[in-house]
Tab-separated table of C-alpha atoms and ligand atoms in Angstrom:
chain	number	residue	atom	x	y	z
A	1408	MET	CA	-29.268	72.084	-14.515
A	1409	SER	CA	-29.821	69.874	-17.816
A	1410	VAL	CA	-28.349	69.811	-21.040
A	1411	GLY	CA	-30.519	72.096	-23.929
A	1412	LEU	CA	-30.253	72.901	-27.262
A	1413	ALA	CA	-27.455	75.760	-28.950
A	1414	TYR	CA	-28.160	76.035	-32.502
A	1415	CYS	CA	-28.179	78.210	-35.667
A	1416	ASP	CA	-30.532	79.891	-38.066
A	1417	ARG	CA	-29.578	80.098	-41.250
A	1418	ALA	CA	-27.573	83.327	-41.101
A	1419	GLY	CA	-25.442	81.875	-38.473
A	1420	ARG	CA	-27.502	83.522	-35.512
A	1421	ILE	CA	-26.978	81.364	-32.396
A	1422	TYR	CA	-29.846	80.858	-30.153
A	1423	TYR	CA	-30.730	78.424	-26.784
A	1424	ASP	CA	-33.694	76.294	-26.383
A	1425	ASP	CA	-33.658	74.756	-22.700
A	1426	CYS	CA	-36.606	72.521	-23.405
A	1427	ALA	CA	-35.065	70.832	-26.581
A	1428	GLU	CA	-32.948	67.704	-25.571
A	1429	PRO	CA	-30.043	67.619	-28.248
A	1430	LEU	CA	-28.527	64.588	-29.642
A	1431	ALA	CA	-24.777	64.105	-29.796
A	1432	ASP	CA	-22.806	61.693	-32.202
A	1433	GLY	CA	-20.201	59.338	-30.338
A	1434	GLY	CA	-20.265	56.855	-32.988
A	1435	ILE	CA	-23.681	56.159	-32.043
A	1436	VAL	CA	-26.226	59.140	-32.070
A	1437	ARG	CA	-27.361	59.590	-28.689
A	1438	GLU	CA	-28.352	61.629	-25.740
A	1439	VAL	CA	-25.886	63.401	-23.513
A	1440	GLU	CA	-24.962	63.007	-19.966
A	1441	LEU	CA	-24.614	66.663	-17.902
A	1442	ASP	CA	-21.137	65.489	-16.808
A	1443	GLU	CA	-19.774	65.194	-20.813
A	1444	VAL	CA	-19.953	68.996	-20.758
A	1445	ILE	CA	-18.167	71.678	-19.418
A	1446	PRO	CA	-18.482	75.247	-19.953
A	1447	ALA	CA	-16.856	76.521	-23.126
A	1448	PRO	CA	-12.897	77.270	-22.390
A	1449	PRO	CA	-11.666	81.090	-23.197
A	1450	GLY	CA	-10.763	80.799	-27.489
A	1451	THR	CA	-13.492	78.342	-28.321
A	1452	VAL	CA	-14.873	79.113	-31.674
A	1453	GLU	CA	-18.412	78.781	-32.444
A	1454	MET	CA	-19.763	77.216	-36.100
A	1455	ILE	CA	-22.669	77.088	-38.116
A	1456	LEU	CA	-22.724	73.567	-39.799
A	1457	PRO	CA	-24.430	74.594	-43.747
A	1458	GLY	CA	-27.401	72.537	-44.465
A	1459	ARG	CA	-27.006	70.255	-41.474
A	1460	ARG	CA	-30.545	70.603	-39.151
A	1461	ALA	CA	-29.845	70.076	-35.506
A	1462	LEU	CA	-31.132	66.450	-34.153
A	1463	THR	CA	-33.044	66.265	-30.724
A	1464	THR	CA	-35.190	63.707	-28.752
A	1465	GLU	CA	-37.725	65.154	-30.973
A	1466	GLY	CA	-35.964	64.893	-34.513
A	1467	ALA	CA	-34.200	66.845	-37.018
A	1468	LEU	CA	-35.757	70.636	-36.507
A	1469	ARG	CA	-36.866	72.685	-39.537
A	1470	GLY	CA	-34.878	75.989	-39.830
A	1471	LYS	CA	-32.626	74.926	-36.948
A	1472	TYR	CA	-29.030	74.285	-38.199
A	1473	ALA	CA	-26.514	72.137	-35.669
A	1474	LEU	CA	-23.899	74.534	-34.021
A	1475	ALA	CA	-20.607	73.011	-33.592
A	1476	ALA	CA	-17.390	74.185	-31.446
A	1477	ILE	CA	-13.798	74.510	-32.377
A	1478	LEU	CA	-11.709	74.170	-28.988
A	1479	PRO	CA	-8.651	75.672	-28.049
A	1480	ALA	CA	-5.412	74.130	-27.631
A	1481	GLY	CA	-4.815	71.799	-24.652
A	1482	TYR	CA	-8.288	70.330	-24.466
A	1483	THR	CA	-9.779	66.962	-26.427
A	1484	ARG	CA	-12.906	66.801	-27.635
A	1485	LEU	CA	-15.432	63.857	-26.571
A	1486	LEU	CA	-18.548	64.249	-28.949
A	1487	VAL	CA	-19.123	65.501	-32.316
A	1488	PRO	CA	-22.579	67.310	-33.246
A	1489	ALA	CA	-25.470	65.313	-34.480
A	1490	TYR	CA	-27.166	66.440	-37.234
A	1491	ALA	CA	-29.622	65.496	-39.909
A	1492	LYS	CA	-27.904	66.458	-43.524
A	1493	GLU	CA	-29.690	68.052	-46.466
A	1494	LYS	CA	-29.098	66.988	-49.755
A	1495	ASP	CA	-27.237	69.595	-51.070
A	1496	ALA	CA	-24.995	70.032	-48.079
A	1497	PRO	CA	-21.397	71.179	-48.815
A	1498	THR	CA	-18.581	69.038	-47.329
A	1499	LEU	CA	-17.539	70.209	-44.185
A	1500	PRO	CA	-13.988	72.376	-44.252
A	1501	LEU	CA	-11.124	70.853	-42.025
A	1502	PHE	CA	-11.855	71.586	-38.599
A	1503	GLY	CA	-12.319	69.712	-35.045
A	1504	TYR	CA	-16.308	70.185	-34.756
A	1505	THR	CA	-17.113	69.368	-31.281
A	1506	PHE	CA	-20.873	69.440	-29.751
A	1507	ALA	CA	-21.912	72.210	-28.380
A	1508	CYS	CA	-25.310	73.018	-25.840
A	1509	VAL	CA	-26.402	75.126	-23.486
A	1510	VAL	CA	-26.586	74.840	-19.607
A	1511	ASP	CA	-28.060	77.670	-17.572
A	1512	ASP	CA	-27.926	79.838	-20.403
A	1513	GLU	CA	-24.183	79.242	-21.268
A	1514	LEU	CA	-22.277	77.729	-24.236
A	1515	TYR	CA	-21.075	74.198	-23.315
A	1516	VAL	CA	-18.919	71.893	-25.091
A	1517	ALA	CA	-18.022	68.130	-24.701
A	1518	ALA	CA	-14.396	68.512	-23.820
A	1519	MET	CA	-12.131	67.580	-21.609
A	1520	LYS	CA	-8.815	69.694	-20.301
A	1521	THR	CA	-5.765	67.498	-21.495
A	1522	ASP	CA	-2.840	69.791	-21.358
A	1523	GLU	CA	-1.098	73.366	-20.302
A	1524	SER	CA	1.199	75.389	-21.903
A	1525	GLU	CA	2.135	79.065	-21.442
A	1526	ASP	CA	3.539	78.550	-25.149
A	1527	TRP	CA	0.279	77.528	-26.685
A	1528	GLN	CA	-1.562	80.540	-25.594
A	1529	PRO	CA	-3.734	82.703	-28.262
A	1530	ARG	CA	-1.082	85.521	-29.383
A	1531	TYR	CA	-1.880	88.891	-29.820
A	1532	PHE	CA	0.455	91.309	-31.880
A	1533	ASP	CA	0.292	94.972	-32.432
A	1534	ASP	CA	-0.074	96.409	-36.123
A	1535	GLY	CA	3.420	95.229	-37.955
A	1536	GLU	CA	5.237	94.159	-35.275
A	1537	LEU	CA	5.044	90.661	-36.775
A	1538	GLU	CA	6.126	91.822	-39.617
A	1539	ALA	CA	9.087	94.038	-38.432
A	1540	ILE	CA	10.671	90.874	-36.342
A	1541	LEU	CA	10.018	88.494	-39.167
A	1542	ASP	CA	12.068	90.978	-41.526
A	1543	ARG	CA	14.322	91.632	-39.182
A	1544	ARG	CA	15.525	87.822	-39.071
A	1545	ILE	CA	15.385	87.269	-42.790
A	1546	GLY	CA	17.780	90.129	-43.247
A	1547	ALA	CA	20.174	88.585	-41.187
A	1548	ASP	CA	19.933	85.458	-43.661
A	1549	PRO	CA	18.544	86.302	-46.988
A	1550	GLN	CA	19.393	83.497	-48.871
A	1551	ASN	CA	17.654	81.039	-46.344
A	1552	ARG	CA	14.265	79.402	-48.038
A	1553	VAL	CA	13.448	77.611	-44.689
A	1554	LEU	CA	13.159	80.952	-42.941
A	1555	ALA	CA	11.118	82.443	-45.949
A	1556	GLN	CA	8.994	79.286	-45.898
A	1557	VAL	CA	8.096	79.817	-41.887
A	1558	ALA	CA	7.681	83.321	-42.171
A	1559	LEU	CA	4.939	82.648	-44.648
A	1560	CYS	CA	3.197	79.904	-42.284
A	1561	SER	CA	3.686	82.842	-39.176
A	1562	ARG	CA	2.194	85.280	-41.414
A	1563	GLU	CA	-0.637	83.319	-43.327
A	1564	TYR	CA	-1.627	80.138	-40.992
A	1565	GLY	CA	-0.531	81.909	-37.452
A	1566	CYS	CA	1.353	78.712	-36.741
A	1567	PHE	CA	3.063	79.092	-33.372
A	1568	THR	CA	6.666	76.578	-34.204
A	1569	ALA	CA	6.916	78.818	-37.398
A	1570	GLN	CA	6.641	82.028	-35.348
A	1571	ASN	CA	8.703	80.650	-32.419
A	1572	VAL	CA	11.548	80.795	-35.078
A	1573	PHE	CA	11.254	84.569	-34.999
A	1574	LEU	CA	9.980	84.718	-31.431
A	1575	GLU	CA	13.027	82.791	-30.261
A	1576	ARG	CA	11.202	80.420	-27.831
A	1577	GLY	CA	9.875	77.493	-27.279
A	1578	GLU	CA	9.655	74.633	-30.363
A	1579	ALA	CA	11.045	76.049	-33.633
A	1580	ALA	CA	9.787	74.664	-37.157
A	1581	LEU	CA	12.136	73.123	-39.492
A	1582	PRO	CA	10.206	71.867	-42.525
A	1583	VAL	CA	12.172	69.720	-44.774
A	1584	SER	CA	10.207	67.477	-47.578
A	1585	PRO	CA	7.911	68.537	-50.344
A	1586	LYS	CA	6.379	65.271	-51.013
A	1587	CYS	CA	4.747	62.423	-48.930
A	1588	ASN	CA	4.311	58.746	-49.147
A	1589	ALA	CA	0.469	58.765	-47.469
A	1590	ARG	CA	-2.086	60.428	-48.858
A	1591	CYS	CA	-4.430	61.180	-45.498
A	1592	VAL	CA	-7.995	61.672	-46.344
A	1593	GLY	CA	-8.139	64.891	-43.883
A	1594	CYS	CA	-4.475	65.934	-45.067
A	1595	ILE	CA	-3.937	69.441	-44.460
A	1596	SER	CA	-1.164	70.276	-46.617
A	1597	GLU	CA	-2.306	68.764	-49.826
A	1598	GLN	CA	-6.089	68.180	-50.430
A	1599	GLU	CA	-6.797	65.935	-53.533
A	1600	PRO	CA	-8.816	68.200	-56.191
A	1601	GLU	CA	-11.963	65.900	-56.062
A	1602	THR	CA	-12.631	67.233	-52.781
A	1603	GLY	CA	-13.611	70.433	-53.350
A	1604	LEU	CA	-11.791	71.286	-50.134
A	1605	ALA	CA	-8.676	73.478	-50.008
A	1606	SER	CA	-5.947	72.488	-47.956
A	1607	PRO	CA	-5.445	75.009	-44.782
A	1608	GLN	CA	-1.832	75.063	-45.668
A	1609	ALA	CA	0.247	75.358	-48.610
A	1610	ARG	CA	3.017	72.748	-48.896
A	1611	ILE	CA	6.618	73.414	-48.827
A	1612	ALA	CA	7.371	73.530	-52.753
A	1613	TYR	CA	11.022	72.308	-52.677
A	1614	GLU	CA	13.491	70.403	-50.357
A	1615	THR	CA	15.377	72.503	-48.400
A	1616	THR	CA	18.960	71.596	-47.543
A	1617	ALA	CA	20.874	70.950	-44.562
A	1618	ASP	CA	22.691	73.958	-44.218
A	1619	GLU	CA	19.506	75.891	-44.179
A	1620	LEU	CA	18.047	74.004	-41.354
A	1621	ALA	CA	21.352	73.716	-39.462
A	1622	ARG	CA	21.526	77.668	-39.526
A	1623	ILE	CA	17.924	78.023	-38.332
A	1624	GLY	CA	18.603	75.187	-35.764
A	1625	ILE	CA	22.204	76.874	-34.495
A	1626	HIS	CA	20.378	80.323	-34.036
A	1627	HIS	CA	17.743	79.082	-32.121
A	1628	LEU	CA	19.706	76.856	-29.522
A	1629	GLU	CA	22.272	79.695	-29.089
A	1630	ARG	CA	19.120	82.024	-27.768
A	1631	VAL	CA	16.740	79.695	-26.244
A	1632	ALA	CA	18.659	77.129	-23.912
A	1633	ASP	CA	15.869	74.353	-23.236
A	1634	GLY	CA	14.596	74.907	-26.680
A	1635	ILE	CA	13.076	72.556	-29.123
A	1636	VAL	CA	13.984	72.615	-32.925
A	1637	SER	CA	11.117	70.221	-34.781
A	1638	PHE	CA	11.439	68.633	-38.371
A	1639	GLY	CA	7.948	67.623	-39.672
A	1640	GLN	CA	5.632	70.507	-39.904
A	1641	GLY	CA	2.157	70.876	-40.926
A	1642	CYS	CA	3.282	72.705	-43.952
A	1643	GLU	CA	5.061	69.593	-45.181
A	1644	GLY	CA	4.735	65.871	-46.515
A	1645	GLU	CA	6.547	62.985	-44.725
A	1646	PRO	CA	10.225	64.095	-43.393
A	1647	LEU	CA	11.612	60.659	-43.241
A	1648	LEU	CA	11.410	60.940	-46.936
A	1649	ARG	CA	14.639	63.180	-46.785
A	1650	SER	CA	16.420	61.367	-43.610
A	1651	ILE	CA	19.834	61.550	-44.984
A	1652	THR	CA	19.419	65.749	-45.072
A	1653	ILE	CA	17.956	65.540	-41.986
A	1654	ALA	CA	20.559	63.637	-40.247
A	1655	ARG	CA	23.287	65.775	-42.047
A	1656	ALA	CA	21.704	68.915	-40.291
A	1657	ILE	CA	21.445	67.240	-36.831
A	1658	GLU	CA	25.184	66.528	-36.913
A	1659	GLN	CA	25.874	70.335	-37.817
A	1660	ILE	CA	23.279	71.540	-35.303
A	1661	ARG	CA	25.129	69.415	-32.620
A	1662	ALA	CA	28.665	70.156	-33.907
A	1663	LYS	CA	27.857	73.673	-32.819
A	1664	ARG	CA	25.461	73.712	-29.855
A	1665	PRO	CA	24.876	70.648	-27.509
A	1666	ASN	CA	21.891	71.831	-25.615
A	1667	GLY	CA	18.091	71.870	-26.058
A	1668	THR	CA	16.200	68.838	-27.590
A	1669	ILE	CA	16.403	67.929	-31.436
A	1670	ASN	CA	12.535	66.217	-32.303
A	1671	LEU	CA	10.974	64.810	-35.387
A	1672	ASN	CA	7.262	64.488	-36.115
A	1673	THR	CA	6.713	62.005	-38.615
A	1674	ASN	CA	4.031	59.014	-39.862
A	1675	GLY	CA	6.530	56.688	-38.673
A	1676	SER	CA	6.780	54.779	-41.842
A	1677	MET	CA	10.485	54.347	-42.542
A	1678	THR	CA	12.262	52.625	-40.005
A	1679	ASP	CA	15.480	52.779	-41.517
A	1680	GLY	CA	15.252	56.579	-41.967
A	1681	LEU	CA	14.431	56.885	-38.595
A	1682	ARG	CA	17.468	54.896	-37.393
A	1683	ARG	CA	19.523	57.256	-39.439
A	1684	CYS	CA	18.428	59.877	-37.650
A	1685	ILE	CA	19.038	58.433	-34.291
A	1686	ASP	CA	22.177	57.864	-34.886
A	1687	ALA	CA	23.119	61.015	-35.903
A	1688	GLY	CA	22.080	62.255	-32.631
A	1689	LEU	CA	17.771	62.627	-32.723
A	1690	GLN	CA	16.441	62.972	-29.310
A	1691	ALA	CA	12.960	63.461	-29.647
A	1692	VAL	CA	9.963	61.955	-31.957
A	1693	ARG	CA	6.353	62.551	-32.222
A	1694	VAL	CA	4.712	59.383	-34.502
A	1695	SER	CA	1.147	59.974	-35.826
A	1696	LEU	CA	-1.582	57.990	-36.222
A	1697	ASN	CA	-5.077	57.700	-36.231
A	1698	SER	CA	-5.420	54.171	-35.214
A	1699	PHE	CA	-3.698	50.914	-33.860
A	1700	ARG	CA	-5.836	48.775	-36.168
A	1701	PRO	CA	-4.562	47.744	-39.782
A	1702	HIS	CA	-7.677	48.708	-41.689
A	1703	ALA	CA	-8.849	51.767	-40.381
A	1704	TYR	CA	-4.966	52.890	-40.522
A	1705	ALA	CA	-5.029	52.271	-44.006
A	1706	ALA	CA	-8.747	53.669	-44.591
A	1707	TYR	CA	-7.354	56.844	-43.512
A	1708	TYR	CA	-4.186	57.031	-44.494
A	1709	ARG	CA	-4.079	55.365	-47.416
A	1710	PRO	CA	-0.300	54.792	-47.265
A	1711	ILE	CA	1.831	54.307	-50.433
A	1712	GLY	CA	4.581	51.523	-49.665
A	1713	TYR	CA	4.351	50.907	-46.389
A	1714	ASP	CA	1.712	49.898	-43.576
A	1715	LEU	CA	0.711	50.253	-39.682
A	1716	ASP	CA	3.505	47.406	-39.063
A	1717	ASP	CA	6.139	49.945	-40.643
A	1718	VAL	CA	4.995	52.602	-38.239
A	1719	LEU	CA	4.290	50.619	-34.956
A	1720	ALA	CA	8.411	49.360	-35.820
A	1721	SER	CA	9.667	52.570	-35.696
A	1722	ILE	CA	7.808	53.313	-32.424
A	1723	ARG	CA	9.738	50.264	-31.027
A	1724	LEU	CA	12.838	51.085	-32.371
A	1725	ALA	CA	12.406	54.381	-30.867
A	1726	VAL	CA	11.686	53.252	-27.586
A	1727	GLU	CA	14.468	50.903	-27.689
A	1728	ARG	CA	17.125	53.573	-28.728
A	1729	GLY	CA	15.777	55.647	-25.482
A	1730	LEU	CA	14.420	58.446	-27.193
A	1731	ARG	CA	11.497	60.668	-25.803
A	1732	VAL	CA	8.718	59.318	-28.021
A	1733	SER	CA	5.163	60.833	-28.213
A	1734	LEU	CA	2.201	59.468	-30.083
A	1735	ASN	CA	0.180	62.069	-32.044
A	1736	LEU	CA	-3.139	60.210	-31.624
A	1737	LEU	CA	-5.508	61.633	-33.907
A	1738	THR	CA	-8.685	61.197	-32.067
A	1739	HIS	CA	-12.295	60.925	-33.207
A	1740	PRO	CA	-15.147	59.779	-30.811
A	1741	GLY	CA	-16.452	56.881	-31.972
A	1742	ILE	CA	-13.341	55.404	-33.623
A	1743	THR	CA	-10.821	56.393	-30.724
A	1744	ASP	CA	-12.965	54.993	-28.286
A	1745	ASP	CA	-14.539	51.616	-29.999
A	1746	ALA	CA	-14.119	48.724	-27.775
A	1747	GLU	CA	-11.783	47.305	-30.476
A	1748	GLU	CA	-9.226	49.938	-31.139
A	1749	ILE	CA	-8.746	50.418	-26.970
A	1750	ALA	CA	-8.128	46.833	-26.787
A	1751	ALA	CA	-5.525	47.290	-29.777
A	1752	MET	CA	-4.015	50.473	-28.206
A	1753	THR	CA	-3.908	49.025	-24.911
A	1754	ALA	CA	-2.062	45.824	-25.982
A	1755	PHE	CA	0.430	47.893	-27.721
A	1756	LEU	CA	0.967	50.364	-25.042
A	1757	ARG	CA	1.682	47.487	-22.622
A	1758	GLU	CA	4.528	46.322	-24.771
A	1759	VAL	CA	5.923	49.394	-26.054
A	1760	PRO	CA	5.687	52.021	-23.180
A	1761	VAL	CA	5.809	55.300	-25.026
A	1762	THR	CA	6.235	58.541	-22.811
A	1763	MET	CA	3.395	60.703	-24.022
A	1764	ILE	CA	-0.135	60.090	-26.126
A	1765	GLN	CA	-1.134	63.668	-27.521
A	1766	THR	CA	-4.861	63.335	-27.980
A	1767	ARG	CA	-4.861	65.449	-31.074
A	1768	THR	CA	-8.840	66.189	-32.177
A	1769	LEU	CA	-8.685	65.273	-35.918
A	1770	ASN	CA	-9.782	67.786	-37.975
A	1771	ILE	CA	-12.357	66.580	-40.576
A	1772	ASP	CA	-16.342	66.357	-41.649
A	1773	PRO	CA	-17.118	63.749	-39.205
A	1774	GLU	CA	-19.436	62.048	-41.473
A	1775	TRP	CA	-16.720	61.761	-44.368
A	1776	TYR	CA	-14.350	59.840	-41.586
A	1777	PHE	CA	-17.029	57.526	-40.894
A	1778	GLU	CA	-17.981	56.697	-44.506
A	1779	ALA	CA	-13.776	56.202	-44.690
A	1780	VAL	CA	-13.393	54.299	-41.448
A	1781	GLY	CA	-16.610	53.024	-40.865
A	1782	ARG	CA	-19.207	53.415	-37.602
A	1783	PRO	CA	-17.680	51.623	-34.511
A	1784	ARG	CA	-19.481	48.223	-33.171
A	1785	GLU	CA	-18.958	49.388	-29.422
A	1786	PRO	CA	-17.923	53.063	-28.924
A	1787	LEU	CA	-17.109	53.147	-25.088
A	1788	GLY	CA	-17.002	56.797	-25.059
A	1789	MET	CA	-13.963	59.212	-25.123
A	1790	ARG	CA	-13.009	59.197	-21.453
A	1791	ARG	CA	-12.537	55.337	-21.358
A	1792	ALA	CA	-10.176	55.894	-23.871
A	1793	ILE	CA	-7.922	58.520	-22.509
A	1794	GLU	CA	-8.388	56.306	-19.180
A	1795	ALA	CA	-6.954	53.425	-20.471
A	1796	ILE	CA	-3.906	55.479	-21.911
A	1797	ARG	CA	-3.342	56.617	-18.211
A	1798	HIS	CA	-3.984	53.195	-16.988
A	1799	ALA	CA	-0.912	51.882	-19.334
A	1800	HIS	CA	1.183	54.259	-17.224
A	1801	VAL	CA	1.368	57.040	-20.274
A	1802	ALA	CA	0.982	60.516	-19.950
A	1803	VAL	CA	-1.934	62.141	-21.702
A	1804	GLY	CA	-1.285	65.761	-23.132
A	1805	ASN	CA	-1.679	67.857	-26.270
A	1806	PHE	CA	2.217	69.632	-26.756
A	1807	THR	CA	5.509	68.210	-27.224
A	1808	HIS	CA	7.273	69.277	-23.681
A	1809	THR	CA	10.853	69.109	-22.787
A	1810	HIS	CA	10.581	67.321	-19.988
B	3055	SF4	S1	1.243	62.232	-43.585
B	3055	SF4	FE1	1.038	64.508	-43.042
B	3055	SF4	S2	1.464	64.735	-45.161
B	3055	SF4	FE2	1.276	62.773	-45.519
B	3055	SF4	S3	-0.572	62.784	-46.197
B	3055	SF4	FE3	-0.644	62.691	-44.016
B	3055	SF4	S4	-1.454	64.445	-43.478
B	3055	SF4	FE4	-0.773	64.692	-45.441
């Protein structure tokens, strides 16, 4: 068994060439070991990389374009595709491009299984089934603008946490903030015009009220005993900019429902705002970051009025106050596994033992990311980075679990 080339023609048709040895990009372009790839899991999506010629040990191939895989939830990417970019190649849209190849006439990907959750398996609805569920629920609370937003996200983006509001299961979305105090290069809810990229989701346009949020939270926890209600979703900016509203909503929910978990997904930028939410009854928090190194963090998040130290201070506070603390680590081969990055991460985890690190695949054009953050000096491999997390006695996963 050996690693062979999987590539596309200009029309996107996929071909296998067992005799060609593909290269991959782990921050440094290199050959691929057989034990770095696994059979493509169910739910994997293949994608041509337009204007990017496949790279092998023989060089860039004429008329053969790089193939990437988009992984299903529950897997962490280990390598990105390597390619030679043609001069008029378009910027790639925001997806998690993963190296793909052929082994014994089967598609393989450079990935690792890092979590399992029934609630995150692909969903299929009969015609009109989802619409009927949305309409019935909205009919029960027609003035609730948050319901209107999560209905749009359920319908247009297939967002699981939005759908859960209507399916009355698992983790339910409570978007709260139209504004953000960061300008992430790969922001999924607001892309700057000059990038020429559409953001995958439209950002919520208004400030939701504590009443609207609490009504949904109470309804969900009345029906889902161990349910999670989560402020901070993909369709909004930074929720801590509205910590007063979140605190009021938490108090209203807890006045009616003692069960379940109240969670916040945040960039962790405002420690005082987080303290206000914790004082109100917040039980879990998931803080997003792409790096534990100030320059790499600033290069991606482009923060306004805060920096990485504020984010780390918020994580420390949440651990000290006994919350269930997860980090949403936006991983990218070459950056997450750079020796300096692993050293900075393990030093922080030794001091601040969080509950879990979710190794989230960062959805961005790899070249664009390397231009922003810089290529690594010494990439050790994503598996080393994941081992380092486990070695620090921190769980590795991809989903927010209640226990
Ligand atoms: S923190 Fe979230 S909403 Fe804000 S810019 Fe980054 S990705 Fe976008």
